[in-house]
mmCIF file of C-alpha atoms in Angstrom:
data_model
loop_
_atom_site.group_PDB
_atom_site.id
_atom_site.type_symbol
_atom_site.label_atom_id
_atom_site.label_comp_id
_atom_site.label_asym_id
_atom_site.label_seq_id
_atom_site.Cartn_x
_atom_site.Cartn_y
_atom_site.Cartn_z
ATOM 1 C CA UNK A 16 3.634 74.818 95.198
ATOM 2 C CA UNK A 17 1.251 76.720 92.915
ATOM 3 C CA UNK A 18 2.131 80.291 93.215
ATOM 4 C CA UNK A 19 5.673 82.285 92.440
ATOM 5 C CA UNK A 20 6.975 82.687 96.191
ATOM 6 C CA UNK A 21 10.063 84.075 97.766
ATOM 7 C CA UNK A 22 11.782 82.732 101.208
ATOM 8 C CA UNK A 23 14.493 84.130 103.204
ATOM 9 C CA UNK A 24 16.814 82.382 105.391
ATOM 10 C CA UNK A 25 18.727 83.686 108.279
ATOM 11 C CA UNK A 26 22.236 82.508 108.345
ATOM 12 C CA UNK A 27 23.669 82.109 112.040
ATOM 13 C CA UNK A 28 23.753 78.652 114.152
ATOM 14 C CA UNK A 29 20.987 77.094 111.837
ATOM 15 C CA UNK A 30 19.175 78.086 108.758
ATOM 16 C CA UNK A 31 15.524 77.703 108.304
ATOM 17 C CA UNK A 32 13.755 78.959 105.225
ATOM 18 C CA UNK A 33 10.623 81.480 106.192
ATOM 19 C CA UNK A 34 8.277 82.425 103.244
ATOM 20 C CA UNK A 35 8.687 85.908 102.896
ATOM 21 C CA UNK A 36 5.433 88.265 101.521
ATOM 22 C CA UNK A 37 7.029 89.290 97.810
ATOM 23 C CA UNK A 38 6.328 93.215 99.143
ATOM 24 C CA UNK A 39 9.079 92.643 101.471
ATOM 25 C CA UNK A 40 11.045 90.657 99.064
ATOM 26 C CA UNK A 41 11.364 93.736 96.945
ATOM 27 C CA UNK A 42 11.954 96.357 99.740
ATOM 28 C CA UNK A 43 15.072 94.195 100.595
ATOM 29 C CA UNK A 44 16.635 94.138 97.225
ATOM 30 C CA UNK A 45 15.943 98.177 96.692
ATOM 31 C CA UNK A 46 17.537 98.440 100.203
ATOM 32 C CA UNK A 47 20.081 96.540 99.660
ATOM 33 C CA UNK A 48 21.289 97.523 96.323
ATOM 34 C CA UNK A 49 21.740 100.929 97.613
ATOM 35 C CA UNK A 50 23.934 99.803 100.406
ATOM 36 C CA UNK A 51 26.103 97.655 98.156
ATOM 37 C CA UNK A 52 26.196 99.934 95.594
ATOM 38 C CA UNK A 53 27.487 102.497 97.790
ATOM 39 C CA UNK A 54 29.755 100.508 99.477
ATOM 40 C CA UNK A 55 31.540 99.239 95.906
ATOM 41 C CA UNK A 56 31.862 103.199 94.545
ATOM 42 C CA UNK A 57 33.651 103.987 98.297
ATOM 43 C CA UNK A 58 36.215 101.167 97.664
ATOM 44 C CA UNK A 59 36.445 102.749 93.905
ATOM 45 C CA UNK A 60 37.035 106.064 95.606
ATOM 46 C CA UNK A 61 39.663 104.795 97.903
ATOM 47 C CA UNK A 62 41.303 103.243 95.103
ATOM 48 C CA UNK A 63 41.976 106.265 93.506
ATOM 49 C CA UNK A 64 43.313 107.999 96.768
ATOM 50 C CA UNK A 65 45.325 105.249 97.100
ATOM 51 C CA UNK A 66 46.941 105.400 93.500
ATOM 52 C CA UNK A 67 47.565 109.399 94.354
ATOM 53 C CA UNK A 68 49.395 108.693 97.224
ATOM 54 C CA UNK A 69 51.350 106.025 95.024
ATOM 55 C CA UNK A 70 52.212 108.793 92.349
ATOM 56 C CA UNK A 71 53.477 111.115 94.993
ATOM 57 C CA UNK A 72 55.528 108.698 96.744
ATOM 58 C CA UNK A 73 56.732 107.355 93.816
ATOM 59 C CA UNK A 74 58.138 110.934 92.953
ATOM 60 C CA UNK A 75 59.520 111.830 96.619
ATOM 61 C CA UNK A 76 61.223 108.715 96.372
ATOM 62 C CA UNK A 77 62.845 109.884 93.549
ATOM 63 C CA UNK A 78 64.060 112.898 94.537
ATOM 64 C CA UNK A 79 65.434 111.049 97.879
ATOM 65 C CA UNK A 80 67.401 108.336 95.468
ATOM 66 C CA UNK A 81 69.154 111.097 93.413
ATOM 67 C CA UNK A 82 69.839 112.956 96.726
ATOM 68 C CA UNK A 83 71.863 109.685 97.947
ATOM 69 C CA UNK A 84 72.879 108.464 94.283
ATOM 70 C CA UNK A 85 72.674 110.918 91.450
ATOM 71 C CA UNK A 86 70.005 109.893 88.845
ATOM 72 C CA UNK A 87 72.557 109.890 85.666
ATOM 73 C CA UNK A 88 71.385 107.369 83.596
ATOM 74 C CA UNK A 89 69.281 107.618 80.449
ATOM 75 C CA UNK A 90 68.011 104.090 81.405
ATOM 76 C CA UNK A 91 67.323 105.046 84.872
ATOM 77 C CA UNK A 92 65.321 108.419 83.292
ATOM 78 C CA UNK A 93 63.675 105.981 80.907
ATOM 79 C CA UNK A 94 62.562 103.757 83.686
ATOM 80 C CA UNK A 95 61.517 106.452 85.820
ATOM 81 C CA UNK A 96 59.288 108.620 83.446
ATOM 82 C CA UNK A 97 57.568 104.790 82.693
ATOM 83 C CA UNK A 98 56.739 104.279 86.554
ATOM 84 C CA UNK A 99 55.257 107.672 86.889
ATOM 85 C CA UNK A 100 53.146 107.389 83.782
ATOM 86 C CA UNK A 101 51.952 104.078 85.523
ATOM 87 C CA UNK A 102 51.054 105.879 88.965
ATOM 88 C CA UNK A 103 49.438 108.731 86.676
ATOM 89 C CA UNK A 104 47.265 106.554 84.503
ATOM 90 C CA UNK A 105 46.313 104.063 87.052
ATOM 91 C CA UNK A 106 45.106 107.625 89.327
ATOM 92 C CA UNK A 107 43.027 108.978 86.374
ATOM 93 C CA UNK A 108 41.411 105.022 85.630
ATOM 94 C CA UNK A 109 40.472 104.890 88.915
ATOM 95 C CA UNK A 110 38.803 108.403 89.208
ATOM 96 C CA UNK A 111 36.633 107.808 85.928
ATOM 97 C CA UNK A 112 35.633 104.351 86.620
ATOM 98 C CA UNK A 113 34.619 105.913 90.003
ATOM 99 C CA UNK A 114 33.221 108.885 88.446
ATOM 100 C CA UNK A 115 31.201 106.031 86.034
ATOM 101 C CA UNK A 116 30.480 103.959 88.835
ATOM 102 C CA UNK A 117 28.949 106.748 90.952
ATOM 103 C CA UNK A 118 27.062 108.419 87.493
ATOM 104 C CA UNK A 119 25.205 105.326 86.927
ATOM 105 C CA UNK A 120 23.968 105.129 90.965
ATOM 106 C CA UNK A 121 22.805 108.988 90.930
ATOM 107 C CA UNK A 122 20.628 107.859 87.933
ATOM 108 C CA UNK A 123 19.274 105.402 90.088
ATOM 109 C CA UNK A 124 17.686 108.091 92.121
ATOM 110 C CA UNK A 125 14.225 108.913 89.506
ATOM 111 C CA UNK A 126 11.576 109.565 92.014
ATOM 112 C CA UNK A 127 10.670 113.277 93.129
ATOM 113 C CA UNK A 128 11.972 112.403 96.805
ATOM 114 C CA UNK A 129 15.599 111.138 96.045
ATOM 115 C CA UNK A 130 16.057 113.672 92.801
ATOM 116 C CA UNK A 131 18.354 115.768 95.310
ATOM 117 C CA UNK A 132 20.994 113.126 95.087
ATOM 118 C CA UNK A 133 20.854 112.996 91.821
ATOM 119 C CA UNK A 134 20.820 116.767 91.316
ATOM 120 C CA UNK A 135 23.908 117.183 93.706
ATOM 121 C CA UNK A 136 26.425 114.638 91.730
ATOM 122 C CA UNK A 137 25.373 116.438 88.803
ATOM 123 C CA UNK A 138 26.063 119.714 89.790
ATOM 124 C CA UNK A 139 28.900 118.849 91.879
ATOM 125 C CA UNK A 140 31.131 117.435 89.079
ATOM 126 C CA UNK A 141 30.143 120.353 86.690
ATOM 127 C CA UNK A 142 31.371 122.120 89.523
ATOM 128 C CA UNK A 143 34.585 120.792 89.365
ATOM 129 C CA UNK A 144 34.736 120.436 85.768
ATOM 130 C CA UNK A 145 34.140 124.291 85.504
ATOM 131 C CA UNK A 146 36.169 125.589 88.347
ATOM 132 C CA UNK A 147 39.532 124.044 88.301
ATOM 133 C CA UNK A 148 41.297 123.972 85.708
ATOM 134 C CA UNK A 149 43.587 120.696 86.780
ATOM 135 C CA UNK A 150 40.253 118.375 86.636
ATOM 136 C CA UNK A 151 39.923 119.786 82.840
ATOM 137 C CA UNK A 152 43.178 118.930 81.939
ATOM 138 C CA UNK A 153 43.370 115.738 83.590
ATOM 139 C CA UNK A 154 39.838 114.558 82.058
ATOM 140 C CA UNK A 155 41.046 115.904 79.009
ATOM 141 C CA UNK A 156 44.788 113.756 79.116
ATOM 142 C CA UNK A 157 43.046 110.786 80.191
ATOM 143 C CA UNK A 158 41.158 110.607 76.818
ATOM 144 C CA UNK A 159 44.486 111.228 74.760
ATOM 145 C CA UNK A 160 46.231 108.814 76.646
ATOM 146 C CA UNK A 161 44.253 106.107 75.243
ATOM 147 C CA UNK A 162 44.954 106.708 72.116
ATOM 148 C CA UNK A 163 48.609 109.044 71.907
ATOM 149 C CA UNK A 164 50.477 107.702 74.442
ATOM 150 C CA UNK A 165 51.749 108.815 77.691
ATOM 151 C CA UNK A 166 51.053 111.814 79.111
ATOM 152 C CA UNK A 167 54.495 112.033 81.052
ATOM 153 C CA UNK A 168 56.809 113.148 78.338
ATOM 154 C CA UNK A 169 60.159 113.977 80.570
ATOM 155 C CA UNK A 170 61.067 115.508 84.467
ATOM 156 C CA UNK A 171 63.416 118.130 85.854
ATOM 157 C CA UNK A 172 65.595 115.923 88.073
ATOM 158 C CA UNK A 173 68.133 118.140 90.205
ATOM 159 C CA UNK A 174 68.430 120.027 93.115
ATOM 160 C CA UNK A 175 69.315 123.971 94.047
ATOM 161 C CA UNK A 176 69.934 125.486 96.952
ATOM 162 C CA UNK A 177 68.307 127.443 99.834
ATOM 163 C CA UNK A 178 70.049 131.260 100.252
ATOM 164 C CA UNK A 179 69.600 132.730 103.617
ATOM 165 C CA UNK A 180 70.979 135.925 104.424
ATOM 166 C CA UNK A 181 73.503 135.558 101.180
ATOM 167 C CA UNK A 182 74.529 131.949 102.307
ATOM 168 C CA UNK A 183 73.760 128.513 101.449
ATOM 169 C CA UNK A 184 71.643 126.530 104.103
ATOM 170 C CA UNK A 185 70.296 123.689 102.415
ATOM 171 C CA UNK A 186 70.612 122.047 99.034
ATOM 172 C CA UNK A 187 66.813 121.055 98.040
ATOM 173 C CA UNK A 188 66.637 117.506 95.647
ATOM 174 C CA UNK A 189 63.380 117.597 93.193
ATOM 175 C CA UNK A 190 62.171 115.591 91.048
ATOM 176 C CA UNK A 191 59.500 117.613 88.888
ATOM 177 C CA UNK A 192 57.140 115.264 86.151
ATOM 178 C CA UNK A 193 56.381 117.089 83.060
ATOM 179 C CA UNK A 194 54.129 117.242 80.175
ATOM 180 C CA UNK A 195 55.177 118.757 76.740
ATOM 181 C CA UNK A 196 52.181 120.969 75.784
ATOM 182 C CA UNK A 197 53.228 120.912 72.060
ATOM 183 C CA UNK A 198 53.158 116.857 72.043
ATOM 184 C CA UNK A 199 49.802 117.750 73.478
ATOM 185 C CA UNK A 200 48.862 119.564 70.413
ATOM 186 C CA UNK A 201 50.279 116.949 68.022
ATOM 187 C CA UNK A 202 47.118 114.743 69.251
ATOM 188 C CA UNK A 203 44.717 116.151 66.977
ATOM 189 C CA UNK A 204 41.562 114.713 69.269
ATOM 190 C CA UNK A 205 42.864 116.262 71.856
ATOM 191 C CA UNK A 206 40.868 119.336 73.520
ATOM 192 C CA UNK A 207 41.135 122.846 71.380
ATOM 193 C CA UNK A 208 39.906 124.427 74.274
ATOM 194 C CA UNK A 209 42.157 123.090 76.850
ATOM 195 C CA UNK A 210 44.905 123.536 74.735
ATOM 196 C CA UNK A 211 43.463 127.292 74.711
ATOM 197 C CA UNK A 212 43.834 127.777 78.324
ATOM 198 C CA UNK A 213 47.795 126.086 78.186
ATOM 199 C CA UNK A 214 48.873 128.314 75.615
ATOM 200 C CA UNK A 215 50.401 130.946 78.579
ATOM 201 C CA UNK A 216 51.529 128.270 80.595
ATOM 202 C CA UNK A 217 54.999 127.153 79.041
ATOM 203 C CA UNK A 218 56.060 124.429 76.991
ATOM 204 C CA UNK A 219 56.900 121.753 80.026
ATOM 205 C CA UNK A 220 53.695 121.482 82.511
ATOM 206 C CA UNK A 221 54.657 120.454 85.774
ATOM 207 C CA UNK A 222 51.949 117.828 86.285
ATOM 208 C CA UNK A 223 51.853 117.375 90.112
ATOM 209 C CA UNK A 224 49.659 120.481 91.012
ATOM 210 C CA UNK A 225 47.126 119.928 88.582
ATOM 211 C CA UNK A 226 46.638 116.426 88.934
ATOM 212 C CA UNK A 227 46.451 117.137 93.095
ATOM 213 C CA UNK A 228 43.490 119.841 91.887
ATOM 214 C CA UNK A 229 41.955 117.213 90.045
ATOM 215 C CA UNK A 230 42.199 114.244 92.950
ATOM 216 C CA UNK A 231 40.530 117.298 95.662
ATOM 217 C CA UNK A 232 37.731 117.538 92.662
ATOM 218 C CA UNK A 233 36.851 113.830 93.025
ATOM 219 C CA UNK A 234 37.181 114.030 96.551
ATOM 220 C CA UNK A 235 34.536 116.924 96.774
ATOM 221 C CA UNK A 236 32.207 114.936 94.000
ATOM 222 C CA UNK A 237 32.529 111.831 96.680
ATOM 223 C CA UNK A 238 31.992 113.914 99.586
ATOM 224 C CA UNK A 239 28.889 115.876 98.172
ATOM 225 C CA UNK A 240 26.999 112.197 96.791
ATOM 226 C CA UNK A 241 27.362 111.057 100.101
ATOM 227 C CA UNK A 242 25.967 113.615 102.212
ATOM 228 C CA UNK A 243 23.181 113.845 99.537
ATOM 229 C CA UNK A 244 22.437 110.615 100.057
ATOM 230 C CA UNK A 245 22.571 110.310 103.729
ATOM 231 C CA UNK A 246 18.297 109.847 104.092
ATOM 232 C CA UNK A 247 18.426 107.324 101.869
ATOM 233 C CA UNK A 248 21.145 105.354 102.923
ATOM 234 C CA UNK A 249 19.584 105.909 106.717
ATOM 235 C CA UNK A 250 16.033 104.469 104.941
ATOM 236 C CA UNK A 251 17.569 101.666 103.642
ATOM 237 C CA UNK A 252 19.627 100.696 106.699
ATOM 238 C CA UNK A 253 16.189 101.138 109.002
ATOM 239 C CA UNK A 254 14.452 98.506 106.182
ATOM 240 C CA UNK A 255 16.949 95.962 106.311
ATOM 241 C CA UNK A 256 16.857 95.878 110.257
ATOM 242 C CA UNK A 257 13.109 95.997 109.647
ATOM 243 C CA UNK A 258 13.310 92.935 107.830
ATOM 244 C CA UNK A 259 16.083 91.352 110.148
ATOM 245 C CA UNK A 260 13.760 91.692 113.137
ATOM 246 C CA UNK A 261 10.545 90.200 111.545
ATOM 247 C CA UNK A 262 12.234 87.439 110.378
ATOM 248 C CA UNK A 263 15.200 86.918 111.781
ATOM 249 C CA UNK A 264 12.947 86.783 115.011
ATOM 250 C CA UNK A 265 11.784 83.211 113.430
ATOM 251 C CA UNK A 266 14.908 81.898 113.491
ATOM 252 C CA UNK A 267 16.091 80.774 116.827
ATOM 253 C CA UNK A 268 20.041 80.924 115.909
ATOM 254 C CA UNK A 269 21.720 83.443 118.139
ATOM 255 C CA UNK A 270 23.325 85.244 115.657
ATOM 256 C CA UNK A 271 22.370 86.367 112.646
ATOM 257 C CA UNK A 272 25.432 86.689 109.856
ATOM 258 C CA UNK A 273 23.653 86.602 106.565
ATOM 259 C CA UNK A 274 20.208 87.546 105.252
ATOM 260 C CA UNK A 275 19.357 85.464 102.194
ATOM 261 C CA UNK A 276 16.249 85.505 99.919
ATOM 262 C CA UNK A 277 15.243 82.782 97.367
ATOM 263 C CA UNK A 278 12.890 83.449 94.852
ATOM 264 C CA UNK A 279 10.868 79.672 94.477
ATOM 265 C CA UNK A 280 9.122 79.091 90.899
ATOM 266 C CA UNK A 281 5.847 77.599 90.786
ATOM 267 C CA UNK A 282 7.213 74.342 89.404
ATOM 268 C CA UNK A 283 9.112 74.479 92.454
ATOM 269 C CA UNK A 284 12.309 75.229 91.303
ATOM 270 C CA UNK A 285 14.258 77.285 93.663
ATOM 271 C CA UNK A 286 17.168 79.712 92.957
ATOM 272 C CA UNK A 287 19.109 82.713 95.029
ATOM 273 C CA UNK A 288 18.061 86.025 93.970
ATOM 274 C CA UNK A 289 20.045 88.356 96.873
ATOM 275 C CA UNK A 290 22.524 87.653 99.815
ATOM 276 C CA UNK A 291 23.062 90.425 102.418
ATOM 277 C CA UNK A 292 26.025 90.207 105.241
ATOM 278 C CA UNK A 293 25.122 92.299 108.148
ATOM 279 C CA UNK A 294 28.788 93.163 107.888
ATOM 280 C CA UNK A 295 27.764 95.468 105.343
ATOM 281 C CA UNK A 296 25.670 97.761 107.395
ATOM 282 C CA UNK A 297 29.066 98.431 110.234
ATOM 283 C CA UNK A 298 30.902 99.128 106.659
ATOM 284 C CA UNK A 299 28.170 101.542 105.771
ATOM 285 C CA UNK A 300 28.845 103.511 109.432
ATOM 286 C CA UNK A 301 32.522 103.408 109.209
ATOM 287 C CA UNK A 302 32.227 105.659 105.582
ATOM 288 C CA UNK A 303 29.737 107.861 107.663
ATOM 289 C CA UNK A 304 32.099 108.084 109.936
ATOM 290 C CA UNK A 305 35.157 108.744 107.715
ATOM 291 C CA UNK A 306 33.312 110.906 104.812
ATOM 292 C CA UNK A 307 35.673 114.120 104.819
ATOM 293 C CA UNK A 308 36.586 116.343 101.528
ATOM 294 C CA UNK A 309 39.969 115.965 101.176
ATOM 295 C CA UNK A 310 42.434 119.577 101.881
ATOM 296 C CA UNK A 311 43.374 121.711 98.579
ATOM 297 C CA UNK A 312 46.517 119.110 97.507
ATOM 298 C CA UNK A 313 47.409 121.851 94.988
ATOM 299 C CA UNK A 314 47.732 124.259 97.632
ATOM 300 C CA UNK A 315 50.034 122.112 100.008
ATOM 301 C CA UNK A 316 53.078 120.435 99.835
ATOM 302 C CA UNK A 317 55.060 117.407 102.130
ATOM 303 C CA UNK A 318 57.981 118.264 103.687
ATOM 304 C CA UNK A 319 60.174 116.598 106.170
ATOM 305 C CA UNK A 320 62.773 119.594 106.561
ATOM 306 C CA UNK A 321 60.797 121.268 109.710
ATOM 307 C CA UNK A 322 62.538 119.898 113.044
ATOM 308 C CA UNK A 323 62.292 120.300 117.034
ATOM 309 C CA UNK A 324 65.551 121.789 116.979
ATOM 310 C CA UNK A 325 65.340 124.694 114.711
ATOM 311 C CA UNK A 326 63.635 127.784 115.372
ATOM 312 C CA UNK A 327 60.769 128.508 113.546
ATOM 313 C CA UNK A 328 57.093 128.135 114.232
ATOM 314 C CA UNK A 329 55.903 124.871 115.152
ATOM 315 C CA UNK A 330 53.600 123.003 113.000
ATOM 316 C CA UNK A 331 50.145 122.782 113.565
ATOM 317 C CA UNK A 332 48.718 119.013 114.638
ATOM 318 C CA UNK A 333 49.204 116.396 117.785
ATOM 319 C CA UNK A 334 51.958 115.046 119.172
ATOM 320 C CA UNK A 335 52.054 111.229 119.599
ATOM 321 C CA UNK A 336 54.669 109.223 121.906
ATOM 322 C CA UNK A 337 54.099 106.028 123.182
ATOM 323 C CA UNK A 338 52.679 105.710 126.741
#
């Protein structure tokens, strides 16, 4: 062999190598890049949804243990302020290293044609940086975190009751994580200008509402990059079936699982330069078809008191019972 040349091999019942023009070649690693890359950032995205959920639970179960067996301890405090400053820190490493993640892809995007995805991220998370103020803060305690400690410095832990018409009804069991704004200031890297904005806010943030604004920021950055980059995505999906079908075509297996190219030397050595499972283009229509911005968490709350046997107005939503 006297010439650089690449070859692609069809993985299904058999594989047999087809020299593949190097024009193609590069199509399907720009094609596939972009469909992997998007695919990893979506399971960093998830991630971080996933460790929100695991903060909140993590404080609703909580309040449910105190409501069955009072929370007395200062052990049992000690060990419960550590396990939500776990949930919180692994939510906010998750967001940046999909905020990183997702930065570095929108770069990606340099020609005139694609600059619109790369416009949109950008002005989507200045967007969110500017207009809540719980994506500020958060950003702003990750940083200080790494270098002064927690950012959960105590919690209210108790529980008060519900007056209707001058009686009790129900006694409520809360468990509230706080942070102390003036062990906030001690960090002297920390923010002047977010400290500026908590100076009116008390001395004990409760942390919950702003790190739920923060979360539906990420969510709208996620949501936003993805519809932005809908054409390309689509382009790249069209390219790789492109390439399936002229090649794939020349391989008489009857089902096609992989898509592998191998870049051959002109001394004939040989070595994998890209591997593509088609699995990875039904992953790419299941985000399509779950991409959703997530509600205003700040602005909502879980409960579990609402029941079919008291009278007030019915939730909104489906019913489900098994057929």
């Amino acid at each position: 062999m006297n010439k650089e040349s690449y070859w692609v091999s069809t993985f299904g019942n058999k594989r047999i190598p087809i020299e593949i023009t190097r024009s193609d070649a590069q199509e399907f690693f720009g094609a596939k890049h972009l469909i992997s890359s998007f695919i990893q950032i979506n399971e960093i995205y998830e991630t971080a949804i996933e460790d929100y959920v695991e903060f909140e639970q993590s404080v609703a179960s909580a309040a449910i243990e105190h409501s069955a067996r009072q929370i007395t301890r200062d052990e049992d405090y000690d060990k419960l302020r550590r396990l939500l400053n776990r949930r919180l820190m692994h939510v906010l490493t998750s967001a940046r290293s999909y905020i990183y993640s997702a930065s570095k892809l929108a770069s990606e995007f340099s020609n005139e044609s694609e600059q619109k995805v790369r416009n949109t991220f950008d002005e989507s998370r200045k967007a969110a940086y500017d207009n809540l103020f719980g994506y500020r803060l958060m950003e702003a305690i990750r940083n200080s975190a790494q270098h002064h400690g927690f950012p959960i410095h105590g919690f209210t832990i108790g529980n008060s009751w519900d007056i209707n018409n001058g009686r009790k009804t129900k006694n409520r069991y809360l468990v509230v994580p706080t942070i102390n704004v003036n062990q906030l200031s001690a960090d002297e890297k920390f923010k002047k200008e977010i400290l500026r904005e908590l100076k009116d806010r008390g001395a004990n943030l409760d942390v919950r509402p702003h790190l739920r604004e923060y979360v539906y920021g990420i969510s709208s950055i996620n949501f936003d990059l993805h519809s932005a980059a809908e054409a390309a995505l689509s382009n790249a999906e069209k390219t790789i079936n492109k390439l399936i079908a002229a090649y794939g075509a020349k391989n008489p297996s009857s089902e096609i699982n992989y898509f592998i190219i191998e870049k051959h030397s002109k001394n004939n050595e040989r070595a994998k330069v890209s591997e593509f499972s088609l699995r990875a283009i039904d992953t790419l229509h299941k985000l399509a078809l779950n991409k959703h911005k997530l509600p205003r968490l700040d602005l909502t709350y879980v409960s579990t008191d609402w029941s079919l046997d008291q009278d007030q107005e019915k939730p909104t939503g489906q019913d489900h019972n098994r057929p």
